[in-house]
Coordinates of C-alpha atoms in Angstrom, one line a residue:
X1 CA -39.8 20.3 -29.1
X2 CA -42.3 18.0 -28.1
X3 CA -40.2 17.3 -25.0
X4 CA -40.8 20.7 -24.0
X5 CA -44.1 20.8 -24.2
X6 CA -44.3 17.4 -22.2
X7 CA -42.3 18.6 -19.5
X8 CA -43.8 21.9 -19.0
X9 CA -47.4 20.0 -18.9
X10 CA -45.9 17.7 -16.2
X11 CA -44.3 20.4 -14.5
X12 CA -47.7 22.3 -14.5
X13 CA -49.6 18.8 -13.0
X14 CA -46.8 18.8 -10.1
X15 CA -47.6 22.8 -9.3
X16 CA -50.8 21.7 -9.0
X17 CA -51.0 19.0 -7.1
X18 CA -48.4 20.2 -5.2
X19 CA -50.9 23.5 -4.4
X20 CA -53.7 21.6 -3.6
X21 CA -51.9 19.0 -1.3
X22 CA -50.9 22.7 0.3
X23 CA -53.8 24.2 0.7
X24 CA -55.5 20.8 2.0
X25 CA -56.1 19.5 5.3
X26 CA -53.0 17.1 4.9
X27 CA -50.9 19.8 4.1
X28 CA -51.8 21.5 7.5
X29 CA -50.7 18.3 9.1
X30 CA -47.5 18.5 7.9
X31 CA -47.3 22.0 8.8
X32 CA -47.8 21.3 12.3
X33 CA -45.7 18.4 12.4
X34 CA -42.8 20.8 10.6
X35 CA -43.5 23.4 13.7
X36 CA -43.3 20.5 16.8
X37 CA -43.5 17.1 16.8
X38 CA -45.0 16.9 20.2
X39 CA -47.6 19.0 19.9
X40 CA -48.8 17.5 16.4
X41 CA -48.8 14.5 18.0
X42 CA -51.1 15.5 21.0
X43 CA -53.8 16.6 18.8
X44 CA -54.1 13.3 17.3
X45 CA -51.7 13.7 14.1
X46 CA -49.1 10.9 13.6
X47 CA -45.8 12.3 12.5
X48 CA -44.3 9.1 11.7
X49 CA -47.1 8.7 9.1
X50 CA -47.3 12.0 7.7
X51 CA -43.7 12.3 7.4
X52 CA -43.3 9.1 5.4
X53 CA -45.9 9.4 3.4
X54 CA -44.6 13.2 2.4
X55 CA -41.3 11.0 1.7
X56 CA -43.6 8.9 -0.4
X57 CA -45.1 11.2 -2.3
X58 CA -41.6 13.4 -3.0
X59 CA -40.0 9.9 -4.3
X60 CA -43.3 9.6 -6.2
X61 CA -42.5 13.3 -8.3
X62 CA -39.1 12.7 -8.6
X63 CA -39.3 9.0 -10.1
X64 CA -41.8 10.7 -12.8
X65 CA -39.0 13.5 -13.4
X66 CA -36.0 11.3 -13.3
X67 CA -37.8 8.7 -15.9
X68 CA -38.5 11.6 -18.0
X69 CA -35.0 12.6 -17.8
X70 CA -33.7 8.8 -18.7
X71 CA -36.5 9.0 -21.9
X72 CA -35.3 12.4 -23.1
X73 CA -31.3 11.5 -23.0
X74 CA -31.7 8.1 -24.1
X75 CA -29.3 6.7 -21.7
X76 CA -28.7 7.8 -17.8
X77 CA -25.7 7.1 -15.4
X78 CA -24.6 7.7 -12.4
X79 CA -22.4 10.3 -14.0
X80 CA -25.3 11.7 -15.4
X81 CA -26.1 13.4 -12.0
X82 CA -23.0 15.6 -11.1
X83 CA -22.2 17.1 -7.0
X84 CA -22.0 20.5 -8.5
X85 CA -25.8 20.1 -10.0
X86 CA -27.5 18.6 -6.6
X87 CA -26.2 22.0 -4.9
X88 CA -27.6 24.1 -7.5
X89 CA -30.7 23.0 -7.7
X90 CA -30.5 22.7 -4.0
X91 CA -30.0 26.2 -4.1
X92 CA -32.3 27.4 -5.7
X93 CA -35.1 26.8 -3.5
X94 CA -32.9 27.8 -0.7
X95 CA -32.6 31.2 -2.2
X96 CA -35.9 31.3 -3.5
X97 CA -37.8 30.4 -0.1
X98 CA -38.2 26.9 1.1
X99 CA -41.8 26.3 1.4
X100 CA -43.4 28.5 -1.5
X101 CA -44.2 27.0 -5.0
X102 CA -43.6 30.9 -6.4
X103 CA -40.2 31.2 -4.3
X104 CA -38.8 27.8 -6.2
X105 CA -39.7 29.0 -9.4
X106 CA -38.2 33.0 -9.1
X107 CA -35.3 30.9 -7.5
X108 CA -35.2 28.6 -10.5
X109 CA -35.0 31.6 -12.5
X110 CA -32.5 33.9 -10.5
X111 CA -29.7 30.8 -10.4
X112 CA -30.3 30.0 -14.4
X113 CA -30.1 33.9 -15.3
X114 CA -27.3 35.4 -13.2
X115 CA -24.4 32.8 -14.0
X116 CA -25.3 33.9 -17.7
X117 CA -25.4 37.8 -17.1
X118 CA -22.5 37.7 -15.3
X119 CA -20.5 36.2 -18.0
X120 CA -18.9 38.8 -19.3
X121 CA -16.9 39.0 -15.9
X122 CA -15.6 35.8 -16.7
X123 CA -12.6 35.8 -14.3
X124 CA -14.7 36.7 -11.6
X125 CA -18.4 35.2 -12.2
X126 CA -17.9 32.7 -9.5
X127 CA -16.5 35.2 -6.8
X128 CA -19.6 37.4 -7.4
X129 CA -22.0 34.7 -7.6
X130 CA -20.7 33.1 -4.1
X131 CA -21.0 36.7 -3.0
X132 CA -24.2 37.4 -3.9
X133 CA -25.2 34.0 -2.2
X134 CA -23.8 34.8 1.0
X135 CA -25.7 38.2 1.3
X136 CA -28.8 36.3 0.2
X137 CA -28.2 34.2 3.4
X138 CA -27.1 36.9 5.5
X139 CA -30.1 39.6 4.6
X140 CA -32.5 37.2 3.7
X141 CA -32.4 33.9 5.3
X142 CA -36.0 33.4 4.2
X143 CA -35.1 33.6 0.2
X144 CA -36.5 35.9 -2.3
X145 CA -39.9 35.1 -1.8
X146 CA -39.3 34.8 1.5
X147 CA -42.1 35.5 4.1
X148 CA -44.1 37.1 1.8
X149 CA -47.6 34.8 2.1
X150 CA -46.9 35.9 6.0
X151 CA -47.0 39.5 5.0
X152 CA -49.6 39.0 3.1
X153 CA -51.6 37.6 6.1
X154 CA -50.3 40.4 8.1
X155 CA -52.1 43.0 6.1
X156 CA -54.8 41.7 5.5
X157 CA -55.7 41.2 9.6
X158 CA -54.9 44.7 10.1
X159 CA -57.1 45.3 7.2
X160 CA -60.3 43.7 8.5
X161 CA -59.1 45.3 12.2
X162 CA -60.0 48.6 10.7
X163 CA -62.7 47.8 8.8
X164 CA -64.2 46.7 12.2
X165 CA -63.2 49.5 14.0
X166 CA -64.9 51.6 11.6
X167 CA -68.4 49.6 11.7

């Protein structure tokens, strides 16, 4: 039980950190380098850097994950870390929306809940979960959460357009 507790504390530090880093000017950087190179580059922002150091600091989170792993089994492998696990959890933030801390976690969720609710159909769990997968990509290549931040921009201009138009 303890290990719970001590991975959902670290889990809450990376959210964090991984929030503010979003939200700061660094995060912007990367933003603009993710968007064009070129352009990042003509404003003064070096996306060799930036991008190792975003390499750096993902190594960083997942060598504090993976030696919490090795503590809580007691003994890791190779075997350890299967194909069929790397595509899941790539996965999930594929279908949850690359780029959004709240996509991840509903993504997380989604991929951990429906193998187990579609149980009961247990000849053809796999078939539906594939399907459901493609359709995700085909309807909503941006994931669950999607472009929803973007929306939420959206509305909020059009919002302060009125109110000015009103004034």
């Amino acid at each position: 039980m303890s290990y719970y507790y001590l991975g959902l504390a670290m889990m809450l530090l990376a959210l964090i950190f991984i929030s503010r880093l979003n939200t700061s000017g660094y995060g912007l950087a990367l933003r603009t380098i993710k968007e064009d190179d070129v352009a990042a580059a003509s404003i003064g922002i070096y996306p060799v850097k930036f991008k190792l150091s975003a390499f750096v600091t993902g190594c960083v989170i997942a060598s504090f994950v993976g030696s919490f792993y090795a503590v809580y089994l007691g003994f890791i492998s190779p075997s350890s870390f299967q194909f069929t696990e790397s595509m899941s959890m790539m996965t999930m933030v594929v279908l949850g929306g690359m780029g959004s801390i709240p996509g991840v976690i509903i993504g997380s969720a989604v991929l951990t809940a429906l193998p187990e609710a579609l149980r009961f159909l247990s000849d053809y769990r796999l078939v539906i979960y594939g399907a459901i997968m493609v359709l995700m990509m085909i309807f909503r290549p941006g994931g669950i959460w999607g472009n929803k931040m973007r929306m939420l921009n959206i509305y909020k201009v059009k919002a302060m357009g009125r109110k000015a138009r009103v004034k």
